[in-house]
CSV table of C-alpha atoms and ligand atoms in Angstrom, one decimal:
chain,number,residue,atom,x,y,z
A,10,MET,CA,144.5,86.5,76.2
A,11,LYS,CA,143.3,83.2,74.8
A,12,PRO,CA,141.6,83.6,71.4
A,13,GLU,CA,137.9,83.0,71.2
A,14,MET,CA,138.4,80.6,68.3
A,15,ARG,CA,141.3,78.8,66.7
A,16,LEU,CA,140.9,77.4,63.2
A,17,VAL,CA,143.6,75.2,61.6
A,18,THR,CA,143.3,74.1,58.0
A,19,LEU,CA,144.2,70.4,57.8
A,20,THR,CA,143.4,69.7,54.2
A,21,GLU,CA,143.4,72.0,51.2
A,22,ASN,CA,144.4,72.2,47.6
A,23,SER,CA,147.7,73.9,48.3
A,24,ALA,CA,150.3,73.4,51.0
A,25,GLY,CA,152.0,76.7,51.5
A,26,LEU,CA,155.4,76.7,53.0
A,27,ARG,CA,154.8,74.1,55.8
A,28,ARG,CA,157.3,71.3,55.9
A,29,GLU,CA,156.2,67.9,54.8
A,30,VAL,CA,152.5,68.5,54.9
A,31,LEU,CA,150.4,67.2,51.9
A,32,ALA,CA,147.9,69.0,49.8
A,33,GLU,CA,145.0,67.5,47.8
A,34,HIS,CA,141.8,68.6,46.2
A,35,GLY,CA,139.6,68.6,49.3
A,36,LEU,CA,138.9,70.4,52.6
A,37,SER,CA,139.3,69.6,56.2
A,38,ALA,CA,139.6,72.0,59.2
A,39,TYR,CA,140.1,71.7,62.9
A,40,LEU,CA,138.4,74.1,65.2
A,41,GLU,CA,138.6,75.0,68.9
A,42,PHE,CA,135.9,77.2,70.2
A,43,GLY,CA,134.2,77.7,73.6
A,44,GLY,CA,136.3,74.9,75.2
A,45,ARG,CA,135.1,72.5,72.5
A,46,ARG,CA,136.8,70.9,69.5
A,47,LEU,CA,135.5,69.9,66.2
A,48,ILE,CA,136.7,68.6,62.8
A,49,PHE,CA,134.9,70.1,59.8
A,50,ASP,CA,135.0,67.7,56.8
A,51,SER,CA,137.6,65.0,56.2
A,52,GLY,CA,139.4,65.8,52.9
A,53,GLN,CA,139.6,63.2,50.2
A,54,THR,CA,142.2,60.7,51.5
A,55,THR,CA,144.5,60.5,54.5
A,56,THR,CA,145.9,64.1,54.4
A,57,ALA,CA,143.9,65.4,57.3
A,58,VAL,CA,145.4,62.8,59.6
A,59,HIS,CA,148.9,63.1,58.2
A,60,ASN,CA,148.9,66.9,58.4
A,61,ALA,CA,147.3,67.1,61.9
A,62,ARG,CA,150.2,65.0,63.2
A,63,LEU,CA,152.7,67.3,61.6
A,64,LEU,CA,150.9,70.4,62.8
A,65,GLY,CA,150.6,69.1,66.4
A,66,VAL,CA,146.8,68.8,66.3
A,67,ASP,CA,145.5,66.0,68.5
A,68,LEU,CA,142.3,64.6,67.0
A,69,GLU,CA,141.6,61.9,69.5
A,70,GLY,CA,137.9,62.1,70.7
A,71,VAL,CA,137.1,65.1,68.4
A,72,PRO,CA,133.6,65.0,66.9
A,73,ILE,CA,133.1,65.6,63.2
A,74,ALA,CA,130.7,67.8,61.2
A,75,LEU,CA,130.2,67.3,57.4
A,76,SER,CA,129.4,70.1,55.0
A,77,HIS,CA,128.1,67.8,52.3
A,78,GLY,CA,128.6,64.3,50.9
A,79,HIS,CA,131.1,65.0,48.1
A,80,TYR,CA,134.2,62.6,48.1
A,81,ASP,CA,136.6,65.5,48.6
A,82,HIS,CA,134.9,66.3,52.0
A,83,THR,CA,134.1,62.8,53.1
A,84,GLY,CA,136.7,60.5,51.6
A,85,GLY,CA,139.1,60.8,54.6
A,86,LEU,CA,136.4,59.8,57.1
A,87,LEU,CA,137.6,56.2,57.7
A,88,SER,CA,141.2,57.4,58.4
A,89,LEU,CA,139.9,60.1,60.7
A,90,LEU,CA,137.8,57.7,62.7
A,91,GLU,CA,140.9,55.5,63.2
A,92,VAL,CA,142.4,58.5,65.0
A,93,THR,CA,139.4,60.1,66.7
A,94,GLY,CA,137.9,56.8,67.9
A,95,PRO,CA,134.1,56.6,68.3
A,96,VAL,CA,132.7,60.1,67.9
A,97,ASP,CA,129.5,61.9,66.9
A,98,VAL,CA,129.3,62.8,63.2
A,99,TYR,CA,126.9,65.7,62.4
A,100,ALA,CA,125.5,66.0,58.9
A,101,HIS,CA,122.4,66.2,56.7
A,102,PRO,CA,120.6,62.9,55.8
A,103,ASP,CA,121.4,63.4,52.1
A,104,VAL,CA,125.1,63.1,52.8
A,105,PHE,CA,124.9,59.5,51.7
A,106,ALA,CA,123.2,60.2,48.3
A,107,SER,CA,124.9,58.7,45.3
A,108,ARG,CA,125.9,61.5,43.0
A,109,TYR,CA,127.9,62.3,39.9
A,110,SER,CA,129.7,64.9,38.0
A,111,ARG,CA,128.9,65.2,34.3
A,112,ARG,CA,131.6,66.4,32.0
A,113,GLU,CA,131.2,66.0,28.2
A,114,GLY,CA,128.4,63.5,28.8
A,115,VAL,CA,130.5,61.2,31.0
A,116,LEU,CA,129.3,60.5,34.6
A,117,ARG,CA,131.8,60.1,37.3
A,118,GLN,CA,130.9,59.1,40.9
A,119,ILE,CA,131.7,61.9,43.4
A,120,GLY,CA,129.6,60.9,46.4
A,121,ILE,CA,130.7,59.7,49.8
A,122,PRO,CA,132.9,56.6,49.1
A,123,PHE,CA,131.7,54.6,52.1
A,124,ARG,CA,128.6,52.8,53.3
A,125,ARG,CA,127.1,54.2,56.4
A,126,GLU,CA,127.4,50.8,58.1
A,127,ASP,CA,131.1,50.6,57.5
A,128,LEU,CA,131.6,54.1,59.1
A,129,GLU,CA,129.4,53.1,62.0
A,130,GLU,CA,131.5,50.0,62.5
A,131,MET,CA,134.5,52.3,62.8
A,132,GLY,CA,132.8,54.3,65.5
A,133,ALA,CA,130.9,57.0,63.7
A,134,ARG,CA,127.7,58.0,65.6
A,135,PHE,CA,125.7,59.8,62.9
A,136,ASP,CA,123.5,62.6,64.1
A,137,LEU,CA,121.6,63.8,61.0
A,138,SER,CA,119.3,66.7,60.5
A,139,ARG,CA,118.0,68.9,57.7
A,140,ARG,CA,117.6,71.9,59.9
A,141,GLY,CA,119.9,74.5,61.3
A,142,ARG,CA,121.0,73.6,64.8
A,143,GLU,CA,123.4,74.6,67.6
A,144,LEU,CA,125.8,71.8,68.1
A,145,PHE,CA,127.5,73.3,71.1
A,146,PRO,CA,126.8,76.7,72.7
A,147,GLY,CA,127.6,79.3,70.0
A,148,LEU,CA,128.6,76.8,67.3
A,149,TRP,CA,126.0,76.2,64.6
A,150,LEU,CA,125.4,74.2,61.5
A,151,THR,CA,123.3,76.2,59.0
A,152,GLY,CA,121.1,73.3,57.9
A,153,GLU,CA,119.6,73.5,54.3
A,154,VAL,CA,120.4,76.8,52.7
A,155,PRO,CA,117.6,78.5,50.8
A,156,ARG,CA,118.7,79.5,47.3
A,157,LEU,CA,117.7,83.1,47.1
A,158,ALA,CA,120.4,85.0,45.1
A,159,GLU,CA,119.6,84.7,41.4
A,160,PHE,CA,123.3,84.7,40.5
A,161,GLU,CA,124.0,81.6,42.6
A,162,GLU,CA,122.2,79.0,40.6
A,163,ALA,CA,122.8,75.2,40.8
A,164,SER,CA,125.7,73.8,38.8
A,165,GLU,CA,124.9,72.0,35.5
A,166,ASP,CA,127.8,69.6,36.1
A,167,LEU,CA,126.5,68.1,39.3
A,168,VAL,CA,123.8,65.4,38.9
A,169,VAL,CA,122.0,62.5,40.5
A,170,LEU,CA,120.1,59.6,38.9
A,171,SER,CA,116.4,59.1,39.5
A,172,GLU,CA,115.0,55.6,40.3
A,173,GLU,CA,114.3,55.4,36.6
A,174,GLY,CA,117.9,56.2,35.8
A,175,GLU,CA,117.1,59.7,34.6
A,176,VAL,CA,119.8,62.3,35.0
A,177,MET,CA,118.7,65.3,37.1
A,178,LEU,CA,120.5,68.3,38.6
A,179,ASP,CA,121.8,67.5,42.1
A,180,PRO,CA,119.8,69.7,44.5
A,181,LEU,CA,122.7,69.3,47.0
A,182,LEU,CA,120.3,69.9,49.9
A,183,ASP,CA,122.9,68.6,52.3
A,184,ASP,CA,125.2,71.5,51.6
A,185,GLN,CA,125.7,73.5,54.7
A,186,ALA,CA,128.3,75.6,56.6
A,187,LEU,CA,129.5,75.9,60.2
A,188,VAL,CA,128.9,79.2,62.0
A,189,LEU,CA,130.6,80.5,65.2
A,190,VAL,CA,129.0,83.2,67.2
A,191,LEU,CA,131.9,85.3,68.4
A,192,GLU,CA,131.7,88.4,70.6
A,193,ARG,CA,132.1,90.8,67.6
A,194,GLY,CA,130.1,88.8,65.1
A,195,LEU,CA,129.8,85.6,63.1
A,196,PHE,CA,132.6,83.5,61.6
A,197,VAL,CA,131.4,81.2,58.8
A,198,LEU,CA,133.3,78.2,57.7
A,199,LEU,CA,132.2,77.0,54.2
A,200,GLY,CA,132.6,73.5,52.8
A,201,CYS,CA,132.0,74.1,49.1
A,202,ALA,CA,129.1,76.6,49.3
A,203,HIS,CA,127.2,74.8,46.5
A,204,SER,CA,124.2,76.7,47.8
A,205,GLY,CA,126.1,80.0,47.1
A,206,MET,CA,128.4,81.9,49.4
A,207,ILE,CA,126.0,84.8,49.8
A,208,ASN,CA,123.0,82.6,50.4
A,209,THR,CA,125.0,80.7,53.0
A,210,LEU,CA,126.0,83.9,54.8
A,211,GLU,CA,122.4,85.0,54.8
A,212,GLN,CA,121.4,81.6,56.3
A,213,ALA,CA,124.1,82.0,58.9
A,214,ARG,CA,122.5,85.2,60.0
A,215,LYS,CA,119.1,83.8,60.0
A,216,VAL,CA,119.7,80.7,62.1
A,217,THR,CA,121.8,82.5,64.7
A,218,GLY,CA,119.8,85.7,64.8
A,219,GLU,CA,123.1,87.7,64.6
A,220,ASP,CA,123.6,90.3,62.0
A,221,VAL,CA,127.3,91.1,61.8
A,222,VAL,CA,129.5,88.7,59.8
A,223,LEU,CA,133.1,89.1,60.9
A,224,GLY,CA,134.8,86.6,58.7
A,225,VAL,CA,134.4,83.7,56.2
A,226,ALA,CA,136.8,80.9,55.4
A,227,GLY,CA,136.6,77.7,53.2
A,228,GLY,CA,135.4,76.7,49.8
A,229,THR,CA,133.3,79.2,47.9
A,230,HIS,CA,132.8,77.5,44.6
A,231,LEU,CA,133.3,80.9,43.0
A,232,GLY,CA,135.2,79.5,40.1
A,233,PHE,CA,132.1,77.7,38.9
A,234,GLY,CA,128.9,79.3,37.7
A,235,GLY,CA,127.6,82.0,35.5
A,236,GLU,CA,129.6,85.1,34.4
A,237,ASP,CA,128.0,87.4,36.9
A,238,LYS,CA,128.5,85.2,39.9
A,239,LEU,CA,132.0,86.6,40.9
A,240,PRO,CA,131.2,90.3,40.3
A,241,LYS,CA,127.9,90.0,42.1
A,242,THR,CA,129.4,88.1,45.0
A,243,ILE,CA,132.1,90.8,45.3
A,244,GLU,CA,129.4,93.5,45.4
A,245,ALA,CA,127.5,91.6,48.1
A,246,LEU,CA,130.6,91.0,50.1
A,247,ARG,CA,131.3,94.7,50.1
A,248,ARG,CA,128.0,95.2,51.9
A,249,PHE,CA,128.9,92.5,54.4
A,250,ASP,CA,132.1,94.5,55.2
A,251,LEU,CA,134.0,91.4,56.4
A,252,GLU,CA,137.2,91.7,58.4
A,253,ILE,CA,138.5,88.4,57.3
A,254,LEU,CA,138.2,86.6,54.0
A,255,ALA,CA,140.0,83.3,53.8
A,256,PRO,CA,138.7,81.5,50.8
A,257,SER,CA,140.2,78.1,49.9
A,258,HIS,CA,139.6,74.8,48.1
A,259,CYS,CA,137.0,75.1,45.3
A,260,THR,CA,137.4,78.9,45.1
A,261,GLY,CA,139.9,78.5,42.3
A,262,PHE,CA,143.0,80.6,41.5
A,263,ALA,CA,141.2,83.2,39.4
A,264,ALA,CA,138.4,83.9,41.9
A,265,ALA,CA,140.8,83.9,44.8
A,266,SER,CA,143.0,86.3,43.0
A,267,ALA,CA,140.1,88.6,42.3
A,268,LEU,CA,139.1,88.6,46.0
A,269,ALA,CA,142.6,89.3,47.1
A,270,MET,CA,142.7,92.3,44.8
A,271,GLU,CA,139.3,93.5,45.9
A,272,PHE,CA,139.9,93.0,49.6
A,273,PRO,CA,143.7,93.3,50.1
A,274,ASP,CA,143.7,94.1,53.8
A,275,ARG,CA,141.1,91.4,54.7
A,276,PHE,CA,142.3,88.5,52.4
A,277,ILE,CA,144.1,85.6,54.0
A,278,LYS,CA,145.7,83.0,51.8
A,279,ASN,CA,144.2,79.8,53.3
A,280,SER,CA,146.2,76.6,52.7
A,281,VAL,CA,147.3,73.5,54.7
A,282,GLY,CA,148.7,74.7,58.1
A,283,THR,CA,147.0,78.1,58.0
A,284,VAL,CA,145.9,79.1,61.5
A,285,ILE,CA,143.2,81.8,62.1
A,286,GLU,CA,142.7,83.0,65.6
A,287,LEU,CA,140.1,85.5,66.7
B,8,LIG,FE1,134.7,70.4,47.5
B,9,LIG,FE1,131.4,69.8,46.8
């Protein structure tokens, strides 16, 4: 029987055992669902295109959705557009915000490394919205994620500059996830989960009106944040009772290991070339 969904990780921080594929700090995934195809995020450079070719994934004509505007999720857009040709690109309007990381007082640019016009010239047809929406039947973008859980606070290292040049915490309102409504429940694909993994799962439930969350994949940002973030997330995940937990990217080794220990029969090591079919 044909699976309801097929998810292929194109770009991730590690490359597993696949021959000749490349890893980088970033995330990109290819999805087939309900007779539709979609690319979620672009990775940082050209690895998504390179790896798709090696993995036998045809990207021509495949629309793109963006989880947020960080360079490691958008930097591969130009190279993707060369392969997809003109396609719709779904995102939040703040995806073009200029933003920085702050380490030891030094600001480093980490926003989208392209101008909107240059991407449009390459065929990107931007379709921007702040709200949760159904892109295709059963396939949703969460839209802005309300920050409800007190242990999932904003990162002190991620900032924007006000018009007066004042450094402020980046609200990262553009951060969102992809949600598939499968027969047995929801499958949620996270970008970086800057809004918090648990907040995002709650938002996935809210926009779709479906209660059961079957699985989660993608970047969880669990390696960043306060001391209670990981234990409280694990506690919340137990309540969700997921069948599949396939964290990747900004989860980090320590948090991924903790999840693997906590949920040994549900954990999937998710790296370049990983395929999840449900
Ligand atoms: Fe990221
Ligand atoms: Fe990010």
